[in-house]
Each structure stands twice: as structure tokens, then as C-alpha cells.
Coordinates of C-alpha atoms and ligand atoms in Angstrom, one line a residue:
M1214 CA -23.5 23.3 -3.3
D1215 CA -20.8 21.2 -3.2
G1216 CA -21.5 18.3 -1.1
K1217 CA -18.1 17.5 0.5
S1218 CA -16.3 19.5 3.4
L1219 CA -12.7 20.3 3.5
P1220 CA -10.4 20.7 6.4
F1221 CA -8.9 23.7 5.2
T1222 CA -10.1 26.9 3.4
S1223 CA -9.2 28.2 0.0
D1224 CA -7.1 31.1 1.5
Q1225 CA -5.2 28.4 3.7
I1226 CA -4.2 26.2 0.6
E1227 CA -3.2 29.4 -1.9
Q1228 CA -0.6 29.8 1.2
I1229 CA 0.5 26.5 1.2
A1230 CA 0.7 26.3 -2.6
A1231 CA 2.9 29.6 -2.5
R1232 CA 5.3 27.2 -0.7
Y1233 CA 4.6 24.0 -2.2
P1234 CA 4.1 24.0 -5.8
T1235 CA 0.7 21.9 -7.0
P1236 CA 0.3 19.0 -7.5
F1237 CA 0.2 17.9 -4.0
H1238 CA -1.3 15.3 -1.7
I1239 CA -2.2 16.6 1.6
Y1240 CA -3.3 14.7 5.0
D1241 CA -5.2 15.7 7.7
E1242 CA -3.9 14.7 11.1
A1243 CA -7.1 15.7 13.1
G1244 CA -9.3 13.5 10.6
I1245 CA -7.0 11.0 10.9
R1246 CA -6.6 10.6 14.6
E1247 CA -10.3 11.2 15.5
N1248 CA -11.2 8.4 12.7
A1249 CA -8.6 6.2 14.5
R1250 CA -10.0 7.0 18.0
R1251 CA -13.5 6.5 16.9
L1252 CA -12.8 2.9 15.7
V1253 CA -11.0 1.7 18.4
K1254 CA -13.6 2.9 20.8
A1255 CA -16.2 1.3 18.9
F1256 CA -14.3 -1.9 19.3
S1257 CA -13.6 -1.6 23.1
W1258 CA -16.1 -4.7 24.2
A1259 CA -13.6 -6.7 21.7
P1260 CA -11.3 -8.7 23.7
G1261 CA -7.6 -7.6 22.6
F1262 CA -9.1 -5.2 19.9
R1263 CA -6.2 -4.1 17.6
E1264 CA -6.1 -2.5 13.8
Y1265 CA -3.2 -3.1 12.3
F1266 CA -3.1 -0.3 9.4
A1267 CA -2.6 -1.6 5.8
V1268 CA 0.4 0.4 4.9
K1269 CA -0.1 -0.2 1.0
A1270 CA -2.8 2.5 1.6
C1271 CA -0.5 5.1 2.5
P1272 CA 2.9 4.5 2.9
N1273 CA 4.3 7.0 4.5
P1274 CA 6.8 6.8 7.6
Y1275 CA 5.0 10.1 9.0
I1276 CA 1.3 9.1 8.7
M1277 CA 2.5 5.2 10.2
K1278 CA 3.9 7.5 12.9
V1279 CA 0.6 9.2 13.7
L1280 CA -1.2 5.9 13.8
K1281 CA 1.4 4.2 15.8
E1282 CA 0.7 6.8 18.3
E1283 CA -3.1 5.7 17.9
G1284 CA -2.0 2.6 19.0
F1285 CA -2.0 1.0 15.8
G1286 CA 0.4 -2.0 14.1
S1287 CA 1.2 -2.4 10.6
D1288 CA -0.4 -4.7 8.1
C1289 CA 2.5 -5.7 5.6
S1290 CA 2.4 -7.4 2.6
S1291 CA 6.0 -6.7 1.0
M1292 CA 9.8 -5.9 1.8
A1293 CA 9.3 -2.1 1.5
E1294 CA 6.3 -2.0 3.8
L1295 CA 8.2 -4.3 6.4
A1296 CA 11.1 -2.0 6.1
L1297 CA 8.9 1.0 6.5
A1298 CA 7.4 -0.3 9.7
E1299 CA 10.8 -1.1 11.1
R1300 CA 12.1 2.2 10.4
V1301 CA 9.0 3.8 12.3
G1302 CA 9.7 1.2 15.2
I1303 CA 6.7 -0.8 14.4
T1304 CA 8.3 -4.7 15.0
G1305 CA 7.2 -7.8 16.5
E1306 CA 3.7 -8.7 16.9
S1307 CA 2.6 -5.1 16.2
V1308 CA 3.4 -6.2 12.4
F1309 CA 1.1 -8.6 10.6
F1310 CA 2.4 -9.7 7.9
S1311 CA -0.4 -10.9 5.3
S1312 CA 1.2 -11.3 1.7
N1313 CA 0.5 -13.4 -1.0
N1314 CA 2.7 -15.4 -3.7
T1315 CA 5.6 -14.7 -1.3
P1316 CA 8.9 -14.6 -1.7
A1317 CA 11.2 -16.1 0.6
G1318 CA 13.2 -13.0 1.3
E1319 CA 10.3 -11.3 2.7
Y1320 CA 9.2 -14.4 5.1
V1321 CA 13.1 -14.3 6.2
K1322 CA 12.5 -10.5 7.0
A1323 CA 8.8 -11.0 8.6
R1324 CA 10.4 -13.2 10.8
E1325 CA 13.5 -11.3 11.6
L1326 CA 11.1 -8.7 12.6
G1327 CA 8.9 -10.9 14.9
A1328 CA 6.0 -10.3 12.5
I1329 CA 2.7 -12.4 12.8
I1330 CA 3.3 -14.3 9.7
N1331 CA -0.3 -14.7 8.1
L1332 CA -0.1 -17.7 5.7
D1333 CA -1.7 -17.2 2.1
D1334 CA -1.4 -21.2 1.1
I1335 CA -1.4 -24.5 2.5
T1336 CA 2.2 -24.6 0.6
H1337 CA 3.9 -22.2 2.2
I1338 CA 4.0 -24.1 5.3
P1339 CA 6.7 -26.1 4.3
F1340 CA 7.8 -22.9 2.2
L1341 CA 8.1 -21.0 5.1
E1342 CA 9.7 -23.8 7.2
R1343 CA 12.3 -24.2 4.7
C1344 CA 13.2 -20.4 4.5
A1345 CA 13.2 -19.2 7.9
G1346 CA 11.5 -21.7 10.2
L1347 CA 8.0 -22.1 11.4
P1348 CA 7.4 -19.1 14.1
E1349 CA 5.4 -20.1 17.6
V1350 CA 2.3 -18.0 16.3
I1351 CA 0.8 -18.1 12.9
S1352 CA -2.1 -17.1 11.1
C1353 CA -3.5 -18.5 8.0
R1354 CA -6.1 -16.9 5.3
Y1355 CA -9.1 -18.1 4.7
N1356 CA -11.2 -18.1 1.4
P1357 CA -14.7 -19.3 1.7
G1358 CA -14.9 -19.2 -2.1
P1359 CA -18.7 -20.0 -3.2
L1360 CA -19.8 -20.3 0.5
R1361 CA -19.6 -16.5 0.3
G1362 CA -21.4 -13.6 -1.9
G1363 CA -19.1 -11.2 -4.0
N1364 CA -18.3 -7.6 -4.0
H1365 CA -17.5 -5.5 -6.5
I1366 CA -13.7 -4.6 -6.6
I1367 CA -12.4 -8.1 -4.9
G1368 CA -15.1 -10.3 -7.0
H1369 CA -16.3 -13.3 -6.0
P1370 CA -14.0 -15.1 -3.5
E1371 CA -14.0 -18.4 -5.8
E1372 CA -12.4 -16.0 -8.7
A1373 CA -9.7 -14.5 -6.2
K1374 CA -6.2 -15.8 -5.6
Y1375 CA -6.2 -15.4 -2.1
G1376 CA -5.9 -17.8 0.7
F1377 CA -6.7 -21.4 1.9
T1378 CA -10.4 -23.5 0.8
R1379 CA -11.9 -24.6 4.1
E1380 CA -10.5 -28.1 3.6
Q1381 CA -7.0 -26.9 3.1
L1382 CA -7.5 -24.7 6.2
F1383 CA -8.4 -28.1 8.4
D1384 CA -5.5 -29.9 6.9
G1385 CA -3.3 -26.7 7.4
Y1386 CA -3.9 -25.9 11.0
R1387 CA -3.2 -29.7 11.8
I1388 CA 0.0 -29.8 10.2
L1389 CA 1.1 -26.7 12.1
R1390 CA -0.2 -28.0 15.6
D1391 CA 1.8 -31.1 14.6
R1392 CA 4.9 -29.1 13.7
G1393 CA 5.2 -27.5 17.4
V1394 CA 3.1 -24.1 16.3
R1395 CA 1.9 -23.1 19.9
R1396 CA -0.5 -19.9 19.2
F1397 CA -3.0 -19.5 16.2
G1398 CA -4.8 -16.8 14.5
L1399 CA -7.3 -17.1 11.7
H1400 CA -7.9 -14.5 9.0
T1401 CA -10.1 -13.5 5.7
M1402 CA -10.4 -10.7 3.7
V1403 CA -13.6 -11.1 1.3
A1404 CA -14.4 -7.4 0.6
S1405 CA -12.9 -4.2 -0.6
N1406 CA -14.4 -1.1 -0.4
E1407 CA -17.7 -2.3 0.8
L1408 CA -20.1 0.0 2.2
D1409 CA -22.7 -3.0 3.4
P1410 CA -22.3 -3.0 7.3
D1411 CA -24.0 -6.3 7.4
Y1412 CA -21.5 -7.6 5.1
F1413 CA -18.6 -7.3 7.8
V1414 CA -21.5 -8.8 10.2
D1415 CA -21.5 -11.9 8.0
T1416 CA -17.8 -12.2 7.7
A1417 CA -17.1 -12.1 11.5
D1418 CA -19.8 -14.5 12.0
M1419 CA -18.3 -16.8 9.3
L1420 CA -14.6 -16.7 11.3
F1421 CA -16.8 -17.2 14.5
G1422 CA -18.7 -20.7 13.4
L1423 CA -15.3 -21.5 11.7
T1424 CA -13.1 -21.1 14.8
I1425 CA -16.0 -23.5 16.4
D1426 CA -15.7 -25.8 14.1
I1427 CA -11.6 -26.1 14.1
H1428 CA -11.7 -26.1 17.9
R1429 CA -14.1 -29.0 17.5
E1430 CA -11.8 -30.8 15.0
L1431 CA -8.3 -30.2 16.0
G1432 CA -8.7 -28.7 19.5
I1433 CA -6.9 -25.8 18.3
R1434 CA -7.9 -22.8 20.6
F1435 CA -7.6 -19.3 18.3
E1436 CA -5.8 -16.3 19.7
F1437 CA -6.9 -14.1 17.4
L1438 CA -9.2 -13.5 14.5
N1439 CA -8.3 -11.0 12.0
L1440 CA -11.2 -9.7 10.1
G1441 CA -9.5 -8.1 7.6
G1442 CA -9.9 -4.8 5.7
G1443 CA -12.2 -3.8 3.3
F1444 CA -14.5 -1.1 4.9
G1445 CA -15.7 1.3 1.8
I1446 CA -15.7 5.1 2.0
P1447 CA -18.4 7.3 0.6
Y1448 CA -16.6 8.6 -2.4
R1449 CA -19.9 10.1 -3.5
P1450 CA -21.5 12.8 -1.6
E1451 CA -24.7 10.7 -1.2
E1452 CA -23.1 7.8 -0.1
K1453 CA -23.3 7.1 3.3
A1454 CA -19.9 6.1 5.8
I1455 CA -20.1 2.4 7.5
D1456 CA -21.9 3.0 10.8
L1457 CA -19.0 1.3 12.9
E1458 CA -21.0 1.1 16.1
Y1459 CA -23.4 -0.7 14.4
V1460 CA -21.2 -3.0 13.0
S1461 CA -19.4 -3.2 16.6
A1462 CA -22.8 -3.9 18.2
K1463 CA -23.9 -6.6 15.7
T1464 CA -20.7 -8.3 15.5
R1465 CA -20.9 -8.6 19.6
E1466 CA -24.2 -10.0 19.3
R1467 CA -22.6 -12.7 16.9
Y1468 CA -19.6 -13.2 19.3
D1469 CA -21.6 -14.0 22.1
A1470 CA -24.1 -16.3 20.6
T1471 CA -21.4 -18.2 19.3
I1472 CA -17.7 -18.0 20.7
R1473 CA -18.9 -17.1 24.1
A1474 CA -21.4 -19.8 24.3
A1475 CA -18.8 -22.4 22.7
G1476 CA -16.8 -21.3 26.0
L1477 CA -14.0 -20.2 23.7
H1478 CA -13.9 -16.6 25.1
P1479 CA -11.8 -14.6 25.0
V1480 CA -10.6 -14.4 21.6
N1481 CA -9.2 -11.2 20.2
I1482 CA -10.5 -9.0 17.8
V1483 CA -8.3 -7.3 15.2
M1484 CA -8.4 -6.0 11.9
E1485 CA -6.1 -4.8 9.1
S1486 CA -7.9 -1.7 7.2
G1487 CA -6.4 0.9 5.1
R1488 CA -9.0 2.2 3.1
M1489 CA -11.1 3.6 6.0
I1490 CA -8.1 5.1 7.9
T1491 CA -6.6 7.3 5.7
G1492 CA -8.7 7.8 2.5
P1493 CA -10.8 10.2 3.4
Y1494 CA -8.4 12.4 5.0
G1495 CA -6.3 12.9 2.1
F1496 CA -6.9 15.4 -1.1
L1497 CA -4.6 15.9 -4.1
V1498 CA -4.6 19.4 -4.8
A1499 CA -3.9 20.6 -8.6
R1500 CA -4.2 23.6 -10.5
A1501 CA -6.2 24.0 -13.8
I1502 CA -3.6 25.1 -16.4
H1503 CA -5.8 24.7 -19.5
R1504 CA -9.3 25.1 -20.7
K1505 CA -9.9 23.1 -24.1
N1506 CA -13.3 23.3 -25.8
I1507 CA -13.6 20.4 -28.7
Y1508 CA -16.2 18.0 -29.3
K1509 CA -16.5 18.2 -25.1
N1510 CA -15.2 20.5 -22.6
Y1511 CA -11.9 19.8 -21.0
I1512 CA -10.3 21.6 -18.3
G1513 CA -6.5 20.3 -17.7
L1514 CA -4.8 20.2 -14.6
D1515 CA -1.1 19.8 -13.3
A1516 CA -1.7 16.5 -12.1
C1517 CA -2.3 13.1 -13.8
M1518 CA -2.8 10.0 -13.3
A1519 CA 0.3 9.3 -12.0
N1520 CA -0.4 11.2 -8.7
L1521 CA -4.0 9.7 -8.6
M1522 CA -5.0 6.7 -11.0
R1523 CA -8.2 5.0 -9.4
P1524 CA -10.3 6.9 -11.9
A1525 CA -8.2 5.7 -14.7
L1526 CA -8.3 2.1 -13.3
Y1527 CA -11.6 1.6 -11.7
G1528 CA -13.6 4.3 -13.5
A1529 CA -13.8 5.3 -9.5
Y1530 CA -15.6 8.5 -8.8
H1531 CA -13.6 10.9 -6.8
H1532 CA -15.4 14.2 -5.3
I1533 CA -13.8 17.4 -7.0
T1534 CA -14.3 20.9 -5.5
V1535 CA -13.1 24.1 -6.9
L1536 CA -11.6 26.1 -4.3
G1537 CA -13.4 29.3 -3.7
K1538 CA -16.7 28.4 -6.0
E1539 CA -17.9 25.9 -3.2
K1540 CA -21.3 27.7 -3.3
L1541 CA -21.8 28.5 -7.0
P1542 CA -23.9 26.3 -9.0
R1543 CA -22.6 23.1 -10.5
D1544 CA -23.9 24.0 -14.1
H1545 CA -21.0 23.1 -16.5
V1546 CA -20.1 19.9 -17.8
Y1547 CA -16.0 18.9 -18.2
D1548 CA -13.7 16.3 -18.4
V1549 CA -11.0 17.0 -16.0
T1550 CA -8.0 15.7 -17.1
G1551 CA -4.2 15.1 -17.1
S1552 CA -1.2 15.3 -19.4
L1553 CA -0.5 11.6 -20.0
C1554 CA -0.6 10.5 -23.7
E1555 CA -3.7 8.1 -22.4
N1556 CA -7.2 8.9 -23.1
N1557 CA -8.2 7.5 -19.7
D1558 CA -6.0 9.9 -18.0
K1559 CA -8.8 11.5 -16.4
F1560 CA -10.1 12.4 -12.8
A1561 CA -13.6 13.3 -13.9
V1562 CA -15.8 12.3 -16.9
D1563 CA -18.8 14.5 -17.9
R1564 CA -18.7 15.9 -14.4
L1565 CA -21.2 19.1 -13.3
L1566 CA -19.0 21.3 -11.8
P1567 CA -18.8 25.5 -11.2
E1568 CA -17.2 27.3 -14.4
I1569 CA -13.6 26.9 -14.0
E1570 CA -10.7 29.5 -15.2
T1571 CA -7.0 28.6 -15.4
G1572 CA -5.4 29.5 -12.3
D1573 CA -8.3 27.7 -10.2
I1574 CA -7.4 25.2 -7.9
L1575 CA -9.0 22.0 -7.9
V1576 CA -9.4 19.4 -4.7
I1577 CA -10.0 15.9 -5.3
H1578 CA -11.2 14.4 -2.3
D1579 CA -10.8 10.7 -1.0
A1580 CA -7.4 10.7 -2.3
G1581 CA -5.6 9.3 1.0
A1582 CA -5.7 5.8 0.4
H1583 CA -4.2 4.1 -3.0
G1584 CA -3.7 7.4 -4.0
H1585 CA -0.2 8.5 -4.0
A1586 CA 0.8 5.1 -3.0
M1587 CA -0.3 3.8 -6.6
G1588 CA 1.9 6.4 -8.3
F1589 CA 4.0 5.6 -11.5
N1590 CA 6.3 7.2 -13.4
Y1591 CA 4.9 6.4 -17.0
N1592 CA 5.3 9.1 -19.7
G1593 CA 8.2 10.3 -17.7
K1594 CA 5.7 11.9 -15.0
L1595 CA 6.8 12.7 -11.6
R1596 CA 5.3 11.8 -8.3
S1597 CA 4.0 14.6 -6.2
A1598 CA 5.1 15.7 -2.8
E1599 CA 2.9 14.9 0.3
L1600 CA 2.3 17.2 3.1
L1601 CA 0.8 16.9 6.7
L1602 CA -1.5 19.4 7.6
K1603 CA -1.0 19.3 11.5
K1604 CA -3.2 19.5 14.5
D1605 CA -2.1 22.8 15.2
G1606 CA -2.7 24.3 11.4
S1607 CA 0.8 24.0 10.3
V1608 CA 2.0 22.1 7.2
E1609 CA 4.8 19.9 7.4
M1610 CA 6.0 18.2 4.1
I1611 CA 6.5 14.4 4.7
R1612 CA 7.7 13.2 1.0
R1613 CA 9.4 15.9 -1.7
A1614 CA 8.3 16.0 -5.2
E1615 CA 9.9 13.6 -7.4
T1616 CA 12.9 15.4 -9.6
L1617 CA 14.2 14.1 -12.9
D1618 CA 17.4 13.4 -11.0
D1619 CA 14.7 10.8 -9.3
Y1620 CA 13.5 9.4 -12.5
F1621 CA 17.0 9.1 -14.2
A1622 CA 18.6 7.8 -10.9
T1623 CA 18.7 3.9 -12.3
L1624 CA 20.2 5.1 -15.6
D1625 CA 24.1 5.4 -16.2
F1626 CA 24.4 7.8 -18.9
S1627 CA 28.2 7.7 -19.2
N1628 CA 28.2 4.2 -20.9
L1629 CA 26.1 5.9 -24.1
Ligands
PLP3041 C1 -5.2 -4.3 0.6 C2 -5.5 -5.0 2.0 C3 -5.9 -4.8 3.4 C4 -6.6 -3.4 3.1 O1 -7.9 -3.1 2.6 P1 -8.8 -1.5 2.7 O2 -9.7 -2.2 1.4 O3 -8.0 -0.8 2.5 O4 -9.0 -1.9 4.0 C5 -6.0 -5.6 4.2 N1 -5.6 -6.6 4.5 C6 -5.1 -7.1 3.3 C7 -4.4 -8.5 2.7 C8 -4.9 -6.6 2.0 O5 -4.5 -7.1 0.9

């Protein structure tokens, strides 16, 4: 048995592939909307709850538009992401600008949009003041360092390049207060792809405690707390998705015991998740073009790590379904490869799958976050198209595939 379900049938994909050649990414609009609503509903108790979608996970304006319709803002961290949000009509305080090592021009753009700026370092206070002026509302990113245990992707907080130390945070807010900033937020992001729900409750609790300490010392009342992103998704069929209702209920208990008890209610609770918003609802669809049997057995696809590099980059597991063979036994062991001249260009290593013939369509699951977005052009590989499977079952191309002309667009051959 396959272990993971799909929002489309084998026949549907064959029809789509007749129109849009493989490989392509396809996103499930109904799934994205339903998941977005589940998140908002779970946290409906929280004052001013808002999710700012971390654009880097899936920087496609059509996906951002769907999420805007669900009430989400955008979490941006670069000039291009700010520009994308602007093009989708997401501006002002619907944009959370959480960057690091930020170039001056990006602060200028963020100020122009009226975005909420989240500072990554205490030295960014005078830097921002010089290049764009201090806004009325500001947030700072907290790095708890050794006060907090690690997470396998982001690593131990004390090894992470992000954020203020605890001491710097107090100094930073004091400076900001004295320079006339009037509205304050506090941010942290200490996990990535974390599946332990209690990790998120502990993170919220950590910020609640800090909120009280900062209020006590500086008299600052936070308007919002940004719990960051980092919700994991079950890439493996045997993994369990985060129970949002559990995280929400436990967070609420902590909120009442800390913020409310200290008389600091209401503080808005916001998030900036990326992976869990689109990850499970995107699929990389590719065709087997070669079978090669040497010391191991290989299935070569018409996609490569330019379309999805997580397996090559992190050794990440992405589930694979061979369309039309979902019910067949997984009794063949394959490496599923791309065509890059890099031996790590593999979607799966020693994977048990049903017997695969050339021409079979393989669907690689959970490619909706950090999939197309991480694409690159090494070896002259071109990025694939992105399609949206709409609520009514129709399909819209929301980004065409790259062509050689795109690849060569920055070259001037006339001076050769
Ligand atoms: C990547 C990132 C996010 C989103 O993280 P996910 O793991 O995709 O939820 C949020 N905030 C910041 C600052 C990030 O860098």
C-alpha cells in the first residue's frame, strides 16, 4: 500500500501532463485553504491571531493570493519577497519583514511598504535609523542561546546566527523606547520542521515569560508576540502531523497563567509559518525516462534536484507514489535519480517501490514548500512550471517552465 493520499487521480494527471509536459509542480488549492482555515480556527481564542505566510516556502503570487483571501499576511525576508507581496496587494502591517544581515535597500523598501520590521540584531537599530528612520512599530528577534534545547534543522540556538541575546534584547528595547518607538512586538524562531507539539508550547511560554520580564524592567507592553514558524510536516507516512488543537489549547493555558495573570492581556499572537502552510499540498510530478541496472538499480526521472533539492541538500525523505501502481506491493529497491552530474542528485536512495517501467509517472509528495522555490540552474537545468489545481478541479498554470532563452537572458552573445 502507498501510505499517502493524493488530491488527483492517475487519469487526471495523464490529462494534465498531455497539456503541460512533465516535470511540473502542482498545488492543491482546496487542501491549502482547508489547512489555512484549520490553523485560524485552532487559534481563534488568541487575541488578534494572524498568520504571516513565510513567502520563501512558496514564492508564487497566485498561492500568496489564495492565502491573502484566507486572511494571511506575508512574512518576507528579501527585496524580491517584499516586491512580490506588494504585487499581490499585501502591504502595510500585513507584511512582516523578518530578515537577517539585511541590506539597507531592503529596510528602505520595507519602510516604504509600511511593513512591520523585525530586527535581527541590536546594531540594526542605528543602521535602520540611518537608512530609513525608525518606524512607530518595531519587533526584535530573540535568540535564547543555551537557555533553549536544539532542533535538528535549525540546530542549537547558540550556534544559530539569528536574533538578539537576552541581555541585548533588554538594551535594544530600552534604546527603541527612548528613541520614540511607540508600539512593540517580540519574535522568536527556534525550530524548523519540528514535529513535537510541546516544543511550540514551550516556545510560546518562553515568550510569555520574557514579555513579563521586559514589562517589569522597561515598562513596555507588547502589542504582539510572533511565535515564528517551524511547524514540521509528516514527510514520512508513519509520522504524525502536529496537533494544532493541542498546541493551541496548551498555549492558551500558558497565556492565561502568565500574560493574563500578570495583567498584560491582550497581547496579539501571530505566527509566520511556511512549510506547514503549503508543504503537504504541493507535488512534483515527473516521468521515468530510464531504468538502469548496474551495481544498484536506478530509475531516472525527467526532473532533477533543480526541481526539488531537499533530498540532496538535507538527505530529506520525500514520499514517492508511482501513479496507477498505488496498490501494488513495494517490492523493488531503487535509487530514483535526476540527470545532474552530481551523485547526490537523487530523490530517493534504496527506496522500496513497485516495479517501475519507463513512461510511469512518479509523484513526489510534500514538495509545496522549499521545492520549486529552492530551484537553481546548475548544469544548465531549467526550473519547471507550477500549476494550481483549483477548487473546481480545473488547472491553471501559475508559472511557466523556464526556457533556454530565460537561462541565457543575462548573457550578451553579440560581443563574442
Ligand atoms: C523560514 C522562516 C520561517 C518559516 O519557517 P517554516 O519552518 O517554513 O515554518 C519563518 N520565519 C523566519 C524568520 C524564517 O526564516
